[in-house]
Every structure is written in C-alpha cells, then in structure tokens.
Amino acid sequence: QKSNLSKGVDNSIKTLNLPKDDVEFNNDDLSNIVSKEKVISGTRQSYENLVYPTTLRRSNNDRLKISILSPTESESERKGGKGKAIGSVTLPPPGKITDNNKVDFKSGTLNPLELALAESGLGLLLEDDPANLEANIKRITDGRDDLKTIVSGLFVGKAINKSANAILSREAGAIINPNMQLLFNGPTLRPFTFNYKMSPRDRGESVQVQKIIRMFKQSSAVQRTETNFFLRSPNRYRLEFLTGSDSPHRFLPKIKTCSLLGLGVDYTPENSYMSYENNSMVAYTLTFSFQEIQPVFNDEYSKLNDADVGF
C-alpha cells in the first residue's frame, strides 16, 4: 500500500501534467505548473472589513488601513498593479510610527598585487597551470621589488597557513595597503513594527477584536495545496496611512506591499487574568512585524506628489 507521500506525488504528476524529461521548461512553465495546484479545501479566500474601535467608522480621524491580498494579487501589485483586497482592518495610527530607509554598503579592499592583476586583466593568482601562473606573476612584478616581496609573503603565508599580512607585520612591522573603500552592495527591505493595545468597551468591540486577531493569524499562515506537493506563501498586505476623508496621508510614509513576518498577541497585558461576562479578555496587546517584499528605488519617488513625504 502506498504511503500518503507517494499518493501525493502521483496525484501531483497527474494534476500538473509535468513535461517530459527531454523537454526543457522555463520559469513561465514552472509558474504555470505551480498555479495549477489548487489550495486545499478550507483555505480561506475572503475576509471581512473590520474596524477598531467601532467609533472610527463615523469619525474623521486619521487611520491605518491594512488590506489583505491573495499571494497572486500581491504579485501583480509588485509588478506595478493594484492588488485586489480580499479583506481589511482599519485601525487608529499606532502610537509609534518609524521608517528606516537603508542601503547596504560593505567595505572592500584591493591591495597592490590584486590591483596589478586587475589592471593586467589576468586574475590568474590561483590558476591551475603553474607555468602560466609563474610567467604572469613575473610579468606583473618585473622591476617591482615591493610586489616581489608581497608575492613571496603571500605564498609563504599560504604554505604555513598564515596571511601575507601576518608575515609582513611580524618581519617588517607593516602590512600591505588594503586600499579600503566603502562599496555599494545592494538595496535592503524595510521592516515596519506596530504595537496596539486593544481594550474592548462593549460586546461588539470584543467580537471585533477577536475577529481581527483571527484574521491576521489565519491570513499569515502558510497555505497547503490539495496534493500536499507544494506549499503556497501566506497572504500579503497593503498598508495605507489615510486621513479622515480616506485620502492618502501626505505626512506619513508610503509603504509597499508587505509580508507579515510575525504576529504577537498578549492576552494579559496587565499581568493578571481579567475577562468580561462573554469571556473576552479585558485587554489585548498586538505586535505586528511587517516587511516590504520589494526595495524602494529612486525613480519611484517621481510617481508621487512632491508634497508627499514619499516612501
């Protein structure tokens, strides 16, 4: 009798109609194959539009609207579209709002020998052919006693598992000039952490808070497919700071589509167990850890009004 794993593999092969071994397929083919896998029954496809506190519906106060997107919709948004929301939660702005725009820089070094190799277009320091390596090193160091010393220290160091700098520092009280420079290494993805203390004031608000917690817990969970062959990413989120008239807030940052990396819920923030007659907790503390799925680029600011603070 076949195991559940074997049955799942067989079902996936039949369902996905995988290409033959001698047929090459590209990323689009792979995406189509995965998209044919349906999520398992019970995976939630839509959510309510919730508000906390309930009086926020009728007020003109600023707000943070968190819309839930399906994974496929968030992909379309990442390509420049506007993902369709399948649910939302509207909250007051959190007490602490910060953003941290960073670019990844790392220090880089290039000592004289590496520079000589680079300028000669050789890059053969570790070449397998000893004759070619010797000829090229001689060509670089010809008439340069300092480079000969460096090369000697380099190979002596390799022979005794020490760096050339360790040899030179011990013998001559000096090291090879590393010519250190700060080098651009790439963009980063911005994290956003929000904390909310929710204290329901009546039965209606206690139900809203319970639904909000359930919504974020379920939507941030990994999704399984029917055959159990693939796992789909959780839902993603669109975060918007809005004014009371539901227009984008000019003085708070724009946030790209995010993933919810973590949701923390403290059911007894006062360090004592207290509940209402309907068994709802008297207070909850929610901690959201979001992170954008795409970095921010310079040209994207030109798509925004100059009066906005931007990303």
mmCIF file of C-alpha atoms in Angstrom:
data_model
loop_
_atom_site.group_PDB
_atom_site.id
_atom_site.type_symbol
_atom_site.label_atom_id
_atom_site.label_comp_id
_atom_site.label_asym_id
_atom_site.label_seq_id
_atom_site.Cartn_x
_atom_site.Cartn_y
_atom_site.Cartn_z
ATOM 1 C CA GLN A 1 0.000 0.000 0.000
ATOM 2 C CA LYS A 2 1.327 3.403 -1.000
ATOM 3 C CA SER A 3 2.135 5.995 1.636
ATOM 4 C CA ASN A 4 0.376 9.366 1.725
ATOM 5 C CA LEU A 5 3.560 10.983 0.359
ATOM 6 C CA SER A 6 3.678 8.576 -2.612
ATOM 7 C CA LYS A 7 -0.004 9.183 -3.316
ATOM 8 C CA GLY A 8 0.568 12.923 -3.148
ATOM 9 C CA VAL A 9 3.458 12.719 -5.640
ATOM 10 C CA ASP A 10 1.391 10.574 -8.036
ATOM 11 C CA ASN A 11 -1.577 12.924 -7.798
ATOM 12 C CA SER A 12 0.658 15.945 -8.401
ATOM 13 C CA ILE A 13 2.197 14.389 -11.505
ATOM 14 C CA LYS A 14 -1.270 13.669 -12.907
ATOM 15 C CA THR A 15 -2.683 17.056 -11.905
ATOM 16 C CA LEU A 16 0.255 19.152 -13.074
ATOM 17 C CA ASN A 17 0.841 17.357 -16.379
ATOM 18 C CA LEU A 18 4.594 17.723 -15.961
ATOM 19 C CA PRO A 19 6.702 17.990 -19.165
ATOM 20 C CA LYS A 20 8.749 15.033 -20.332
ATOM 21 C CA ASP A 21 12.356 14.694 -19.218
ATOM 22 C CA ASP A 22 13.719 15.701 -22.632
ATOM 23 C CA VAL A 23 11.642 18.892 -22.784
ATOM 24 C CA GLU A 24 13.216 21.993 -21.309
ATOM 25 C CA PHE A 25 10.920 24.370 -19.489
ATOM 26 C CA ASN A 26 11.467 27.926 -18.323
ATOM 27 C CA ASN A 27 10.266 29.975 -15.362
ATOM 28 C CA ASP A 28 6.896 30.675 -17.009
ATOM 29 C CA ASP A 29 6.306 26.940 -17.426
ATOM 30 C CA LEU A 30 7.249 26.404 -13.801
ATOM 31 C CA SER A 31 4.878 29.176 -12.692
ATOM 32 C CA ASN A 32 2.053 27.644 -14.737
ATOM 33 C CA ILE A 33 2.720 24.234 -13.244
ATOM 34 C CA VAL A 34 2.544 25.566 -9.696
ATOM 35 C CA SER A 35 -0.546 27.679 -10.442
ATOM 36 C CA LYS A 36 -2.450 24.528 -11.459
ATOM 37 C CA GLU A 37 -2.158 23.269 -7.907
ATOM 38 C CA LYS A 38 -5.296 24.276 -6.026
ATOM 39 C CA VAL A 39 -5.095 25.140 -2.350
ATOM 40 C CA ILE A 40 -6.546 22.565 -0.007
ATOM 41 C CA SER A 41 -10.198 22.760 0.969
ATOM 42 C CA GLY A 42 -10.689 25.020 3.986
ATOM 43 C CA THR A 43 -8.140 27.627 2.903
ATOM 44 C CA ARG A 44 -9.841 30.960 3.458
ATOM 45 C CA GLN A 45 -10.265 33.067 0.325
ATOM 46 C CA SER A 46 -12.014 36.155 1.733
ATOM 47 C CA TYR A 47 -12.230 38.112 4.974
ATOM 48 C CA GLU A 48 -14.426 40.814 6.459
ATOM 49 C CA ASN A 49 -13.746 44.552 6.519
ATOM 50 C CA LEU A 50 -13.210 45.178 10.228
ATOM 51 C CA VAL A 51 -12.757 48.391 12.211
ATOM 52 C CA TYR A 52 -11.421 49.002 15.715
ATOM 53 C CA PRO A 53 -12.560 50.921 17.646
ATOM 54 C CA THR A 54 -16.050 50.784 16.158
ATOM 55 C CA THR A 55 -16.448 54.572 16.546
ATOM 56 C CA LEU A 56 -13.656 55.014 13.950
ATOM 57 C CA ARG A 57 -16.215 54.296 11.204
ATOM 58 C CA ARG A 58 -18.035 57.566 11.921
ATOM 59 C CA SER A 59 -15.069 59.761 12.863
ATOM 60 C CA ASN A 60 -12.839 61.999 10.787
ATOM 61 C CA ASN A 61 -9.667 60.811 12.494
ATOM 62 C CA ASP A 62 -6.601 59.613 10.621
ATOM 63 C CA ARG A 63 -6.253 55.845 10.303
ATOM 64 C CA LEU A 64 -4.112 52.920 9.207
ATOM 65 C CA LYS A 65 -5.849 50.586 6.773
ATOM 66 C CA ILE A 66 -4.334 47.116 6.375
ATOM 67 C CA SER A 67 -5.724 45.288 3.353
ATOM 68 C CA ILE A 68 -5.255 41.559 2.899
ATOM 69 C CA LEU A 69 -4.176 40.415 -0.553
ATOM 70 C CA SER A 70 -4.047 36.937 -2.001
ATOM 71 C CA PRO A 71 -0.495 35.825 -2.914
ATOM 72 C CA THR A 72 -1.249 36.128 -6.652
ATOM 73 C CA GLU A 73 -2.720 39.614 -6.274
ATOM 74 C CA SER A 74 0.307 40.764 -4.324
ATOM 75 C CA GLU A 75 2.492 39.538 -7.189
ATOM 76 C CA SER A 76 0.557 41.712 -9.621
ATOM 77 C CA GLU A 77 0.940 44.654 -7.255
ATOM 78 C CA ARG A 78 4.669 44.011 -7.082
ATOM 79 C CA LYS A 79 4.768 44.384 -10.876
ATOM 80 C CA GLY A 80 3.154 47.817 -10.659
ATOM 81 C CA GLY A 81 -0.550 46.959 -10.480
ATOM 82 C CA LYS A 82 -3.051 47.453 -7.671
ATOM 83 C CA GLY A 83 -3.750 44.214 -5.867
ATOM 84 C CA LYS A 84 -7.394 43.420 -5.109
ATOM 85 C CA ALA A 85 -8.129 43.296 -1.392
ATOM 86 C CA ILE A 86 -9.959 40.251 -0.013
ATOM 87 C CA GLY A 87 -10.468 41.825 3.410
ATOM 88 C CA SER A 88 -9.226 44.681 5.561
ATOM 89 C CA VAL A 89 -8.729 46.029 9.066
ATOM 90 C CA THR A 90 -8.904 49.745 9.818
ATOM 91 C CA LEU A 91 -7.169 50.925 12.983
ATOM 92 C CA PRO A 92 -6.101 54.249 14.506
ATOM 93 C CA PRO A 93 -2.487 55.177 13.676
ATOM 94 C CA PRO A 94 -0.169 53.326 16.082
ATOM 95 C CA GLY A 95 1.480 55.258 18.889
ATOM 96 C CA LYS A 96 4.945 54.868 17.366
ATOM 97 C CA ILE A 97 5.495 55.213 13.609
ATOM 98 C CA THR A 98 9.023 54.987 12.209
ATOM 99 C CA ASP A 99 10.653 54.047 8.953
ATOM 100 C CA ASN A 100 14.276 53.292 8.251
ATOM 101 C CA ASN A 101 15.481 53.700 4.681
ATOM 102 C CA LYS A 102 18.791 51.888 4.301
ATOM 103 C CA VAL A 103 21.159 50.878 1.544
ATOM 104 C CA ASP A 104 23.594 48.014 2.027
ATOM 105 C CA PHE A 105 27.240 49.113 1.854
ATOM 106 C CA LYS A 106 30.249 46.952 2.697
ATOM 107 C CA SER A 107 33.936 47.721 2.961
ATOM 108 C CA GLY A 108 36.059 46.420 0.096
ATOM 109 C CA THR A 109 39.842 46.118 -0.233
ATOM 110 C CA LEU A 110 42.231 45.934 -3.155
ATOM 111 C CA ASN A 111 45.940 45.567 -2.320
ATOM 112 C CA PRO A 112 48.690 46.450 -4.836
ATOM 113 C CA LEU A 113 49.096 42.875 -6.070
ATOM 114 C CA GLU A 114 45.356 42.485 -6.629
ATOM 115 C CA LEU A 115 45.330 45.883 -8.334
ATOM 116 C CA ALA A 116 48.199 44.860 -10.619
ATOM 117 C CA LEU A 117 46.397 41.635 -11.511
ATOM 118 C CA ALA A 118 43.170 43.521 -12.149
ATOM 119 C CA GLU A 119 44.853 46.165 -14.302
ATOM 120 C CA SER A 120 46.604 43.466 -16.320
ATOM 121 C CA GLY A 121 43.326 41.669 -16.841
ATOM 122 C CA LEU A 122 44.958 38.481 -15.558
ATOM 123 C CA GLY A 123 43.175 37.308 -12.464
ATOM 124 C CA LEU A 124 45.346 34.202 -12.515
ATOM 125 C CA LEU A 125 46.596 34.138 -8.965
ATOM 126 C CA LEU A 126 45.001 30.774 -8.321
ATOM 127 C CA GLU A 127 45.331 29.339 -11.840
ATOM 128 C CA ASP A 128 45.963 25.609 -12.030
ATOM 129 C CA ASP A 129 48.802 25.820 -14.572
ATOM 130 C CA PRO A 130 51.984 26.659 -12.573
ATOM 131 C CA ALA A 131 53.935 27.715 -15.667
ATOM 132 C CA ASN A 132 51.344 30.286 -16.734
ATOM 133 C CA LEU A 133 50.964 31.497 -13.175
ATOM 134 C CA GLU A 134 54.716 31.974 -12.766
ATOM 135 C CA ALA A 135 55.018 33.776 -16.114
ATOM 136 C CA ASN A 136 52.162 36.150 -15.333
ATOM 137 C CA ILE A 137 53.407 36.945 -11.828
ATOM 138 C CA LYS A 138 56.879 37.637 -13.235
ATOM 139 C CA ARG A 139 55.330 39.896 -15.829
ATOM 140 C CA ILE A 140 53.481 41.864 -13.131
ATOM 141 C CA THR A 141 56.357 42.122 -10.669
ATOM 142 C CA ASP A 142 59.204 42.746 -13.143
ATOM 143 C CA GLY A 143 61.234 45.637 -11.770
ATOM 144 C CA ARG A 144 58.983 45.967 -8.734
ATOM 145 C CA ASP A 145 60.776 44.744 -5.624
ATOM 146 C CA ASP A 146 57.824 45.693 -3.442
ATOM 147 C CA LEU A 147 55.482 43.435 -5.393
ATOM 148 C CA LYS A 148 58.032 40.612 -5.306
ATOM 149 C CA THR A 149 58.085 40.922 -1.526
ATOM 150 C CA ILE A 150 54.309 40.796 -1.410
ATOM 151 C CA VAL A 151 54.163 37.738 -3.655
ATOM 152 C CA SER A 152 56.801 35.992 -1.559
ATOM 153 C CA GLY A 153 54.903 36.771 1.621
ATOM 154 C CA LEU A 154 51.683 35.611 0.023
ATOM 155 C CA PHE A 155 52.981 32.195 -0.979
ATOM 156 C CA VAL A 156 54.986 31.697 2.199
ATOM 157 C CA GLY A 157 51.849 32.543 4.122
ATOM 158 C CA LYS A 158 49.818 30.015 2.146
ATOM 159 C CA ALA A 159 52.434 27.324 2.789
ATOM 160 C CA ILE A 160 52.214 27.767 6.579
ATOM 161 C CA ASN A 161 48.520 28.733 6.635
ATOM 162 C CA LYS A 162 49.201 32.374 7.517
ATOM 163 C CA SER A 163 48.286 35.554 5.658
ATOM 164 C CA ALA A 164 50.876 37.647 3.856
ATOM 165 C CA ASN A 165 49.988 40.498 6.205
ATOM 166 C CA ALA A 166 50.774 38.323 9.229
ATOM 167 C CA ILE A 167 54.236 37.535 7.785
ATOM 168 C CA LEU A 168 54.958 41.181 6.851
ATOM 169 C CA SER A 169 53.692 42.529 10.146
ATOM 170 C CA ARG A 170 55.881 40.136 12.120
ATOM 171 C CA GLU A 171 59.019 40.658 9.999
ATOM 172 C CA ALA A 172 58.730 44.297 8.936
ATOM 173 C CA GLY A 173 56.167 45.857 11.250
ATOM 174 C CA ALA A 174 53.927 46.721 8.285
ATOM 175 C CA ILE A 175 51.059 45.312 6.273
ATOM 176 C CA ILE A 176 50.041 45.520 2.630
ATOM 177 C CA ASN A 177 47.971 48.630 1.987
ATOM 178 C CA PRO A 178 44.463 47.237 1.577
ATOM 179 C CA ASN A 179 43.156 50.427 -0.115
ATOM 180 C CA MET A 180 39.903 50.058 1.778
ATOM 181 C CA GLN A 181 36.802 51.705 0.353
ATOM 182 C CA LEU A 182 33.088 51.629 1.132
ATOM 183 C CA LEU A 183 31.341 49.828 -1.739
ATOM 184 C CA PHE A 184 27.670 49.663 -2.675
ATOM 185 C CA ASN A 185 26.392 46.138 -2.056
ATOM 186 C CA GLY A 186 22.682 46.376 -2.844
ATOM 187 C CA PRO A 187 19.286 47.595 -1.571
ATOM 188 C CA THR A 188 17.546 46.468 1.606
ATOM 189 C CA LEU A 189 13.932 45.699 2.503
ATOM 190 C CA ARG A 190 12.300 47.952 5.101
ATOM 191 C CA PRO A 191 10.725 46.464 8.239
ATOM 192 C CA PHE A 192 7.709 48.017 9.981
ATOM 193 C CA THR A 193 6.724 47.128 13.539
ATOM 194 C CA PHE A 194 3.453 48.309 15.053
ATOM 195 C CA ASN A 195 2.106 47.809 18.568
ATOM 196 C CA TYR A 196 -1.545 48.096 19.523
ATOM 197 C CA LYS A 197 -3.238 47.793 22.890
ATOM 198 C CA MET A 198 -6.888 46.928 22.356
ATOM 199 C CA SER A 199 -9.346 47.296 25.232
ATOM 200 C CA PRO A 200 -12.874 46.376 24.123
ATOM 201 C CA ARG A 201 -15.506 48.624 25.682
ATOM 202 C CA ASP A 202 -18.571 46.521 24.886
ATOM 203 C CA ARG A 203 -19.630 43.166 23.457
ATOM 204 C CA GLY A 204 -19.491 44.459 19.874
ATOM 205 C CA GLU A 205 -15.900 45.652 20.184
ATOM 206 C CA SER A 206 -14.836 42.425 21.894
ATOM 207 C CA VAL A 207 -16.126 40.490 18.877
ATOM 208 C CA GLN A 208 -14.288 42.868 16.516
ATOM 209 C CA VAL A 209 -11.008 42.336 18.372
ATOM 210 C CA GLN A 210 -11.472 38.549 18.335
ATOM 211 C CA LYS A 211 -12.117 38.646 14.577
ATOM 212 C CA ILE A 212 -9.075 40.882 13.971
ATOM 213 C CA ILE A 213 -6.779 38.502 15.838
ATOM 214 C CA ARG A 214 -8.210 35.507 13.979
ATOM 215 C CA MET A 215 -7.928 37.291 10.623
ATOM 216 C CA PHE A 216 -4.236 38.070 10.989
ATOM 217 C CA LYS A 217 -3.394 34.665 12.434
ATOM 218 C CA GLN A 218 -5.102 32.804 9.608
ATOM 219 C CA SER A 219 -4.062 35.066 6.721
ATOM 220 C CA SER A 220 -0.386 34.969 7.772
ATOM 221 C CA ALA A 221 -0.350 31.154 7.897
ATOM 222 C CA VAL A 222 1.275 29.082 5.128
ATOM 223 C CA GLN A 223 -1.162 27.588 2.617
ATOM 224 C CA ARG A 224 -1.133 23.931 1.542
ATOM 225 C CA THR A 225 -2.145 22.549 -1.853
ATOM 226 C CA GLU A 226 -4.603 19.704 -2.437
ATOM 227 C CA THR A 227 -1.884 17.205 -3.316
ATOM 228 C CA ASN A 228 0.356 18.371 -0.466
ATOM 229 C CA PHE A 229 3.165 18.615 -3.038
ATOM 230 C CA PHE A 230 3.638 22.399 -2.756
ATOM 231 C CA LEU A 231 3.268 24.983 -0.028
ATOM 232 C CA ARG A 232 1.990 28.398 -1.049
ATOM 233 C CA SER A 233 3.131 31.617 0.569
ATOM 234 C CA PRO A 234 0.758 33.297 3.053
ATOM 235 C CA ASN A 235 -1.383 36.272 2.144
ATOM 236 C CA ARG A 236 0.365 39.602 1.852
ATOM 237 C CA TYR A 237 -0.706 43.039 2.966
ATOM 238 C CA ARG A 238 -1.136 46.597 1.743
ATOM 239 C CA LEU A 239 -0.611 49.213 4.450
ATOM 240 C CA GLU A 240 -2.011 52.708 3.904
ATOM 241 C CA PHE A 241 -1.993 55.705 6.218
ATOM 242 C CA LEU A 242 -5.189 57.621 5.459
ATOM 243 C CA THR A 243 -6.771 60.870 6.571
ATOM 244 C CA GLY A 244 -10.319 61.066 7.899
ATOM 245 C CA SER A 245 -11.527 61.617 4.315
ATOM 246 C CA ASP A 246 -9.822 58.354 3.223
ATOM 247 C CA SER A 247 -7.208 60.169 1.127
ATOM 248 C CA PRO A 248 -3.511 59.186 1.351
ATOM 249 C CA HIS A 249 -1.720 60.850 4.260
ATOM 250 C CA ARG A 250 0.861 63.337 2.940
ATOM 251 C CA PHE A 251 2.953 63.459 6.102
ATOM 252 C CA LEU A 252 3.335 59.734 6.781
ATOM 253 C CA PRO A 253 5.317 57.260 4.662
ATOM 254 C CA LYS A 254 4.010 55.260 1.738
ATOM 255 C CA ILE A 255 4.539 51.542 2.282
ATOM 256 C CA LYS A 256 4.902 48.917 -0.425
ATOM 257 C CA THR A 257 3.230 45.510 -0.299
ATOM 258 C CA CYS A 258 4.355 43.665 2.822
ATOM 259 C CA SER A 259 4.560 40.198 4.251
ATOM 260 C CA LEU A 260 3.624 39.664 7.883
ATOM 261 C CA LEU A 261 6.730 38.103 9.406
ATOM 262 C CA GLY A 262 5.252 37.758 12.862
ATOM 263 C CA LEU A 263 2.162 38.468 14.952
ATOM 264 C CA GLY A 264 2.439 38.519 18.731
ATOM 265 C CA VAL A 265 -0.633 38.569 20.956
ATOM 266 C CA ASP A 266 -0.504 39.230 24.703
ATOM 267 C CA TYR A 267 -3.831 38.200 26.232
ATOM 268 C CA THR A 268 -2.972 39.516 29.704
ATOM 269 C CA PRO A 269 -1.038 42.766 29.157
ATOM 270 C CA GLU A 270 -1.780 43.886 32.719
ATOM 271 C CA ASN A 271 -0.126 40.707 34.063
ATOM 272 C CA SER A 272 -3.370 39.494 35.561
ATOM 273 C CA TYR A 273 -6.219 37.449 34.112
ATOM 274 C CA MET A 274 -9.365 39.536 33.649
ATOM 275 C CA SER A 275 -12.329 38.867 31.384
ATOM 276 C CA TYR A 276 -15.826 40.175 30.683
ATOM 277 C CA GLU A 277 -19.096 38.279 31.041
ATOM 278 C CA ASN A 278 -18.803 36.955 27.477
ATOM 279 C CA ASN A 279 -15.284 35.624 28.358
ATOM 280 C CA SER A 280 -13.499 38.238 26.235
ATOM 281 C CA MET A 281 -10.245 39.453 27.696
ATOM 282 C CA VAL A 282 -10.344 42.949 29.162
ATOM 283 C CA ALA A 283 -7.334 43.977 27.063
ATOM 284 C CA TYR A 284 -5.009 42.620 24.385
ATOM 285 C CA THR A 285 -1.648 43.767 23.038
ATOM 286 C CA LEU A 286 -0.916 43.025 19.383
ATOM 287 C CA THR A 287 2.560 43.316 17.868
ATOM 288 C CA PHE A 288 2.845 43.295 14.080
ATOM 289 C CA SER A 289 6.156 42.718 12.279
ATOM 290 C CA PHE A 290 5.783 43.588 8.590
ATOM 291 C CA GLN A 291 8.464 43.747 5.906
ATOM 292 C CA GLU A 292 8.211 45.078 2.372
ATOM 293 C CA ILE A 293 8.630 42.498 -0.383
ATOM 294 C CA GLN A 294 10.395 44.908 -2.752
ATOM 295 C CA PRO A 295 13.039 47.595 -2.156
ATOM 296 C CA VAL A 296 12.425 51.296 -2.734
ATOM 297 C CA PHE A 297 14.071 52.838 -5.821
ATOM 298 C CA ASN A 298 14.948 56.453 -6.575
ATOM 299 C CA ASP A 299 12.735 56.800 -9.661
ATOM 300 C CA GLU A 300 9.629 55.690 -7.755
ATOM 301 C CA TYR A 301 9.531 58.996 -5.876
ATOM 302 C CA SER A 302 8.810 60.781 -9.171
ATOM 303 C CA LYS A 303 5.468 58.950 -9.309
ATOM 304 C CA LEU A 304 4.387 60.654 -6.081
ATOM 305 C CA ASN A 305 3.253 64.189 -5.446
ATOM 306 C CA ASP A 306 6.137 66.456 -4.375
ATOM 307 C CA ALA A 307 4.065 67.445 -1.342
ATOM 308 C CA ASP A 308 4.199 63.846 -0.022
ATOM 309 C CA VAL A 309 6.891 62.641 2.348
ATOM 310 C CA GLY A 310 7.334 59.667 -0.004
ATOM 311 C CA PHE A 311 8.398 56.134 0.849
#
